[in-house]
């Protein structure tokens, strides 16, 4: 069965970002694909130390749990990431994780190439667009395919548990997840 790995960068247990990603997972499952959500919530993801050991190990030399995510990603057909917006950017631990995943891929046969996916940003008021752009760089530099939606993949939620009230944002995110699923089924 085709699979999409979904990475949640929110540090909160029942976060707005997780609400949005759960809606995406439902949409992916409705298309007959498996969806697995992995959370960075309790992980302590470190930044890349540029040691270069990923070229010989085909995994990251840092032992903080990220290699488990990398192994899941190697066999997945799609990859969606969701992050809350903090000070106009994605969470730092997510960006550290993505940089390390990218380094391992580039030193391990480019396993990210042609995977389908993209980012979703969730925020109280603003910073969505800059955050999406920041996260998109990971997908583009790793030769991945990013389908569109009916608007940018952003959801507004000014309080915990309020993401579902942004109906246009949820529709945009689930349409994106639907497009990820359909594209995977067409090209894989």
PDB file of C-alpha atoms in Angstrom:
ATOM      1  CA  UNK A   1       0.000   0.000   0.000  1.00  0.00           C
ATOM      2  CA  UNK A   2       1.210   3.498  -0.826  1.00  0.00           C
ATOM      3  CA  UNK A   3       2.050   5.585   2.229  1.00  0.00           C
ATOM      4  CA  UNK A   4       2.317   9.226   3.236  1.00  0.00           C
ATOM      5  CA  UNK A   5       4.392  10.153   6.274  1.00  0.00           C
ATOM      6  CA  UNK A   6       3.111  13.265   8.046  1.00  0.00           C
ATOM      7  CA  UNK A   7       5.422  15.134  10.412  1.00  0.00           C
ATOM      8  CA  UNK A   8       3.911  17.398  13.094  1.00  0.00           C
ATOM      9  CA  UNK A   9       6.238  20.026  14.553  1.00  0.00           C
ATOM     10  CA  UNK A  10       3.955  21.351  17.270  1.00  0.00           C
ATOM     11  CA  UNK A  11       5.202  20.994  20.852  1.00  0.00           C
ATOM     12  CA  UNK A  12       1.614  20.806  22.125  1.00  0.00           C
ATOM     13  CA  UNK A  13      -0.213  17.501  22.637  1.00  0.00           C
ATOM     14  CA  UNK A  14      -3.571  18.505  21.126  1.00  0.00           C
ATOM     15  CA  UNK A  15      -2.405  21.319  18.926  1.00  0.00           C
ATOM     16  CA  UNK A  16      -4.025  23.186  16.073  1.00  0.00           C
ATOM     17  CA  UNK A  17      -1.284  21.851  13.797  1.00  0.00           C
ATOM     18  CA  UNK A  18      -2.126  18.276  14.815  1.00  0.00           C
ATOM     19  CA  UNK A  19      -5.841  18.941  14.174  1.00  0.00           C
ATOM     20  CA  UNK A  20      -5.059  20.047  10.627  1.00  0.00           C
ATOM     21  CA  UNK A  21      -2.734  17.098   9.985  1.00  0.00           C
ATOM     22  CA  UNK A  22      -5.327  14.633  11.312  1.00  0.00           C
ATOM     23  CA  UNK A  23      -7.789  16.020   8.747  1.00  0.00           C
ATOM     24  CA  UNK A  24      -5.132  15.507   6.063  1.00  0.00           C
ATOM     25  CA  UNK A  25      -4.551  11.922   7.246  1.00  0.00           C
ATOM     26  CA  UNK A  26      -8.283  11.193   6.962  1.00  0.00           C
ATOM     27  CA  UNK A  27      -8.314  12.537   3.414  1.00  0.00           C
ATOM     28  CA  UNK A  28      -5.291  10.429   2.484  1.00  0.00           C
ATOM     29  CA  UNK A  29      -6.937   7.304   3.943  1.00  0.00           C
ATOM     30  CA  UNK A  30     -10.129   8.044   1.982  1.00  0.00           C
ATOM     31  CA  UNK A  31      -7.975   7.814  -1.150  1.00  0.00           C
ATOM     32  CA  UNK A  32      -6.825   4.320  -0.169  1.00  0.00           C
ATOM     33  CA  UNK A  33      -3.340   5.251   1.015  1.00  0.00           C
ATOM     34  CA  UNK A  34      -1.852   4.729   4.442  1.00  0.00           C
ATOM     35  CA  UNK A  35      -1.144   7.870   6.462  1.00  0.00           C
ATOM     36  CA  UNK A  36       1.083   7.925   9.517  1.00  0.00           C
ATOM     37  CA  UNK A  37       1.503  11.006  11.692  1.00  0.00           C
ATOM     38  CA  UNK A  38       4.773  11.326  13.586  1.00  0.00           C
ATOM     39  CA  UNK A  39       5.176  14.087  16.165  1.00  0.00           C
ATOM     40  CA  UNK A  40       8.361  15.871  17.168  1.00  0.00           C
ATOM     41  CA  UNK A  41       6.603  16.892  20.414  1.00  0.00           C
ATOM     42  CA  UNK A  42       8.678  14.915  22.909  1.00  0.00           C
ATOM     43  CA  UNK A  43      11.836  14.704  20.844  1.00  0.00           C
ATOM     44  CA  UNK A  44      14.947  16.821  21.336  1.00  0.00           C
ATOM     45  CA  UNK A  45      16.069  17.249  17.734  1.00  0.00           C
ATOM     46  CA  UNK A  46      19.566  18.639  17.387  1.00  0.00           C
ATOM     47  CA  UNK A  47      20.954  20.689  14.522  1.00  0.00           C
ATOM     48  CA  UNK A  48      23.247  19.136  11.935  1.00  0.00           C
ATOM     49  CA  UNK A  49      26.876  19.231  13.085  1.00  0.00           C
ATOM     50  CA  UNK A  50      28.260  18.812   9.536  1.00  0.00           C
ATOM     51  CA  UNK A  51      30.277  15.745  10.503  1.00  0.00           C
ATOM     52  CA  UNK A  52      29.721  14.055   7.123  1.00  0.00           C
ATOM     53  CA  UNK A  53      29.203  10.634   8.700  1.00  0.00           C
ATOM     54  CA  UNK A  54      25.841  10.258   6.934  1.00  0.00           C
ATOM     55  CA  UNK A  55      27.806   9.517   3.737  1.00  0.00           C
ATOM     56  CA  UNK A  56      29.217   6.319   5.242  1.00  0.00           C
ATOM     57  CA  UNK A  57      26.421   5.400   7.672  1.00  0.00           C
ATOM     58  CA  UNK A  58      23.427   6.250   5.410  1.00  0.00           C
ATOM     59  CA  UNK A  59      21.791   7.590   8.534  1.00  0.00           C
ATOM     60  CA  UNK A  60      22.521  10.473  10.864  1.00  0.00           C
ATOM     61  CA  UNK A  61      25.306  10.050  13.417  1.00  0.00           C
ATOM     62  CA  UNK A  62      23.273  11.996  15.998  1.00  0.00           C
ATOM     63  CA  UNK A  63      21.147   9.661  18.112  1.00  0.00           C
ATOM     64  CA  UNK A  64      18.026  11.596  19.050  1.00  0.00           C
ATOM     65  CA  UNK A  65      15.303   9.541  17.360  1.00  0.00           C
ATOM     66  CA  UNK A  66      15.435  11.220  13.959  1.00  0.00           C
ATOM     67  CA  UNK A  67      16.834   8.081  12.301  1.00  0.00           C
ATOM     68  CA  UNK A  68      13.545   6.299  13.063  1.00  0.00           C
ATOM     69  CA  UNK A  69      11.722   9.003  11.099  1.00  0.00           C
ATOM     70  CA  UNK A  70      14.295   8.779   8.294  1.00  0.00           C
ATOM     71  CA  UNK A  71      13.750   5.021   7.977  1.00  0.00           C
ATOM     72  CA  UNK A  72       9.969   5.544   7.716  1.00  0.00           C
ATOM     73  CA  UNK A  73      10.530   8.261   5.142  1.00  0.00           C
ATOM     74  CA  UNK A  74      12.777   6.066   3.008  1.00  0.00           C
ATOM     75  CA  UNK A  75       9.863   3.715   2.285  1.00  0.00           C
ATOM     76  CA  UNK A  76       7.097   6.345   2.143  1.00  0.00           C
ATOM     77  CA  UNK A  77       5.742   7.668  -1.153  1.00  0.00           C
ATOM     78  CA  UNK A  78       4.765  11.049   0.248  1.00  0.00           C
ATOM     79  CA  UNK A  79       5.800  13.478   2.956  1.00  0.00           C
ATOM     80  CA  UNK A  80       3.710  16.276   4.460  1.00  0.00           C
ATOM     81  CA  UNK A  81       5.032  18.545   7.178  1.00  0.00           C
ATOM     82  CA  UNK A  82       3.052  20.838   9.424  1.00  0.00           C
ATOM     83  CA  UNK A  83       4.407  23.544  11.660  1.00  0.00           C
ATOM     84  CA  UNK A  84       3.048  26.254  13.873  1.00  0.00           C
ATOM     85  CA  UNK A  85       4.404  29.693  13.076  1.00  0.00           C
ATOM     86  CA  UNK A  86       6.684  31.148  15.750  1.00  0.00           C
ATOM     87  CA  UNK A  87       7.996  34.676  15.160  1.00  0.00           C
ATOM     88  CA  UNK A  88       7.298  34.408  11.441  1.00  0.00           C
ATOM     89  CA  UNK A  89       9.139  31.119  10.892  1.00  0.00           C
ATOM     90  CA  UNK A  90       8.754  27.365  11.229  1.00  0.00           C
ATOM     91  CA  UNK A  91       9.809  25.763  14.502  1.00  0.00           C
ATOM     92  CA  UNK A  92      13.565  25.412  14.804  1.00  0.00           C
ATOM     93  CA  UNK A  93      13.488  21.703  15.621  1.00  0.00           C
ATOM     94  CA  UNK A  94      11.537  21.008  12.425  1.00  0.00           C
ATOM     95  CA  UNK A  95      14.045  22.903  10.310  1.00  0.00           C
ATOM     96  CA  UNK A  96      16.917  21.061  12.037  1.00  0.00           C
ATOM     97  CA  UNK A  97      15.172  17.749  11.319  1.00  0.00           C
ATOM     98  CA  UNK A  98      14.592  18.652   7.662  1.00  0.00           C
ATOM     99  CA  UNK A  99      18.201  19.738   7.151  1.00  0.00           C
ATOM    100  CA  UNK A 100      19.479  16.476   8.603  1.00  0.00           C
ATOM    101  CA  UNK A 101      16.966  14.389   6.620  1.00  0.00           C
ATOM    102  CA  UNK A 102      18.084  16.190   3.465  1.00  0.00           C
ATOM    103  CA  UNK A 103      21.757  15.554   4.202  1.00  0.00           C
ATOM    104  CA  UNK A 104      21.134  11.843   4.779  1.00  0.00           C
ATOM    105  CA  UNK A 105      19.113  11.629   1.547  1.00  0.00           C
ATOM    106  CA  UNK A 106      21.758  13.424  -0.512  1.00  0.00           C
ATOM    107  CA  UNK A 107      24.370  11.017   0.863  1.00  0.00           C
ATOM    108  CA  UNK A 108      22.192   7.910   0.469  1.00  0.00           C
ATOM    109  CA  UNK A 109      21.062   7.802  -3.133  1.00  0.00           C
ATOM    110  CA  UNK A 110      18.655  10.765  -2.902  1.00  0.00           C
ATOM    111  CA  UNK A 111      15.793   8.707  -1.476  1.00  0.00           C
ATOM    112  CA  UNK A 112      13.646  11.857  -1.246  1.00  0.00           C
ATOM    113  CA  UNK A 113      13.684  12.366  -5.020  1.00  0.00           C
ATOM    114  CA  UNK A 114      10.199  12.159  -6.566  1.00  0.00           C
ATOM    115  CA  UNK A 115       8.405  11.823  -3.236  1.00  0.00           C
ATOM    116  CA  UNK A 116       5.201  13.879  -3.271  1.00  0.00           C
ATOM    117  CA  UNK A 117       4.304  16.308  -0.506  1.00  0.00           C
ATOM    118  CA  UNK A 118       4.720  19.757   0.924  1.00  0.00           C
ATOM    119  CA  UNK A 119       4.267  22.036   3.926  1.00  0.00           C
ATOM    120  CA  UNK A 120       1.335  23.387   5.923  1.00  0.00           C
ATOM    121  CA  UNK A 121       1.644  26.400   8.260  1.00  0.00           C
ATOM    122  CA  UNK A 122      -0.702  27.105  11.181  1.00  0.00           C
ATOM    123  CA  UNK A 123      -0.666  30.444  12.993  1.00  0.00           C
ATOM    124  CA  UNK A 124      -2.598  32.815  15.156  1.00  0.00           C
ATOM    125  CA  UNK A 125      -2.280  35.944  12.998  1.00  0.00           C
ATOM    126  CA  UNK A 126       0.546  36.042  10.473  1.00  0.00           C
ATOM    127  CA  UNK A 127       3.837  34.706   9.200  1.00  0.00           C
ATOM    128  CA  UNK A 128       2.247  31.868   7.259  1.00  0.00           C
ATOM    129  CA  UNK A 129       3.638  32.767   3.860  1.00  0.00           C
ATOM    130  CA  UNK A 130       7.236  33.175   5.024  1.00  0.00           C
ATOM    131  CA  UNK A 131       6.966  29.896   6.932  1.00  0.00           C
ATOM    132  CA  UNK A 132       5.620  28.012   3.913  1.00  0.00           C
ATOM    133  CA  UNK A 133       8.418  29.441   1.762  1.00  0.00           C
ATOM    134  CA  UNK A 134      11.020  28.421   4.332  1.00  0.00           C
ATOM    135  CA  UNK A 135       9.707  24.844   4.462  1.00  0.00           C
ATOM    136  CA  UNK A 136       9.272  24.618   0.663  1.00  0.00           C
ATOM    137  CA  UNK A 137      13.022  25.012   0.173  1.00  0.00           C
ATOM    138  CA  UNK A 138      13.479  21.506   1.664  1.00  0.00           C
ATOM    139  CA  UNK A 139      11.126  19.960  -0.893  1.00  0.00           C
ATOM    140  CA  UNK A 140      12.576  21.743  -3.899  1.00  0.00           C
ATOM    141  CA  UNK A 141      16.258  21.164  -3.131  1.00  0.00           C
ATOM    142  CA  UNK A 142      15.556  17.459  -2.575  1.00  0.00           C
ATOM    143  CA  UNK A 143      13.937  16.963  -6.021  1.00  0.00           C
ATOM    144  CA  UNK A 144      10.486  16.388  -4.556  1.00  0.00           C
ATOM    145  CA  UNK A 145       7.096  17.068  -6.158  1.00  0.00           C
ATOM    146  CA  UNK A 146       4.799  19.623  -4.494  1.00  0.00           C
ATOM    147  CA  UNK A 147       1.199  19.736  -5.755  1.00  0.00           C
ATOM    148  CA  UNK A 148      -0.934  22.812  -5.292  1.00  0.00           C
ATOM    149  CA  UNK A 149      -4.311  23.410  -3.726  1.00  0.00           C
ATOM    150  CA  UNK A 150      -6.991  26.069  -3.992  1.00  0.00           C
ATOM    151  CA  UNK A 151      -4.972  28.531  -1.873  1.00  0.00           C
ATOM    152  CA  UNK A 152      -1.733  28.519   0.132  1.00  0.00           C
ATOM    153  CA  UNK A 153      -1.516  25.732   2.718  1.00  0.00           C
ATOM    154  CA  UNK A 154      -2.192  27.895   5.754  1.00  0.00           C
ATOM    155  CA  UNK A 155      -4.663  27.717   8.606  1.00  0.00           C
ATOM    156  CA  UNK A 156      -5.561  30.461  11.096  1.00  0.00           C
ATOM    157  CA  UNK A 157      -6.232  29.554  14.722  1.00  0.00           C
ATOM    158  CA  UNK A 158      -6.001  32.225  17.395  1.00  0.00           C
ATOM    159  CA  UNK A 159      -6.560  29.878  20.350  1.00  0.00           C
ATOM    160  CA  UNK A 160      -5.788  26.216  21.078  1.00  0.00           C
ATOM    161  CA  UNK A 161      -8.352  23.935  19.460  1.00  0.00           C
ATOM    162  CA  UNK A 162      -9.642  26.552  17.008  1.00  0.00           C
ATOM    163  CA  UNK A 163      -8.074  25.358  13.736  1.00  0.00           C
ATOM    164  CA  UNK A 164     -11.246  23.562  12.662  1.00  0.00           C
ATOM    165  CA  UNK A 165     -13.092  26.904  12.728  1.00  0.00           C
ATOM    166  CA  UNK A 166     -11.025  28.116   9.756  1.00  0.00           C
ATOM    167  CA  UNK A 167     -13.144  26.235   7.232  1.00  0.00           C
ATOM    168  CA  UNK A 168     -11.357  27.688   4.200  1.00  0.00           C
ATOM    169  CA  UNK A 169      -7.968  26.790   5.681  1.00  0.00           C
ATOM    170  CA  UNK A 170      -9.076  23.232   6.453  1.00  0.00           C
ATOM    171  CA  UNK A 171     -10.561  22.867   2.963  1.00  0.00           C
ATOM    172  CA  UNK A 172      -7.296  24.108   1.444  1.00  0.00           C
ATOM    173  CA  UNK A 173      -5.199  21.692   3.531  1.00  0.00           C
ATOM    174  CA  UNK A 174      -7.430  18.696   2.827  1.00  0.00           C
ATOM    175  CA  UNK A 175      -7.532  19.529  -0.887  1.00  0.00           C
ATOM    176  CA  UNK A 176      -3.728  19.581  -0.781  1.00  0.00           C
ATOM    177  CA  UNK A 177      -3.710  16.153   0.944  1.00  0.00           C
ATOM    178  CA  UNK A 178      -6.163  14.896  -1.686  1.00  0.00           C
ATOM    179  CA  UNK A 179      -3.864  16.163  -4.456  1.00  0.00           C
ATOM    180  CA  UNK A 180      -0.833  14.525  -2.796  1.00  0.00           C
ATOM    181  CA  UNK A 181      -2.727  11.220  -2.696  1.00  0.00           C
ATOM    182  CA  UNK A 182      -3.995  11.382  -6.264  1.00  0.00           C
ATOM    183  CA  UNK A 183      -0.596  12.338  -7.626  1.00  0.00           C
ATOM    184  CA  UNK A 184       1.077   9.446  -5.788  1.00  0.00           C
ATOM    185  CA  UNK A 185      -1.469   7.049  -7.256  1.00  0.00           C
ATOM    186  CA  UNK A 186      -0.780   8.399 -10.753  1.00  0.00           C
ATOM    187  CA  UNK A 187       3.030   8.384 -10.724  1.00  0.00           C
ATOM    188  CA  UNK A 188       4.073   5.602  -8.345  1.00  0.00           C
TER     189      UNK A 188
END
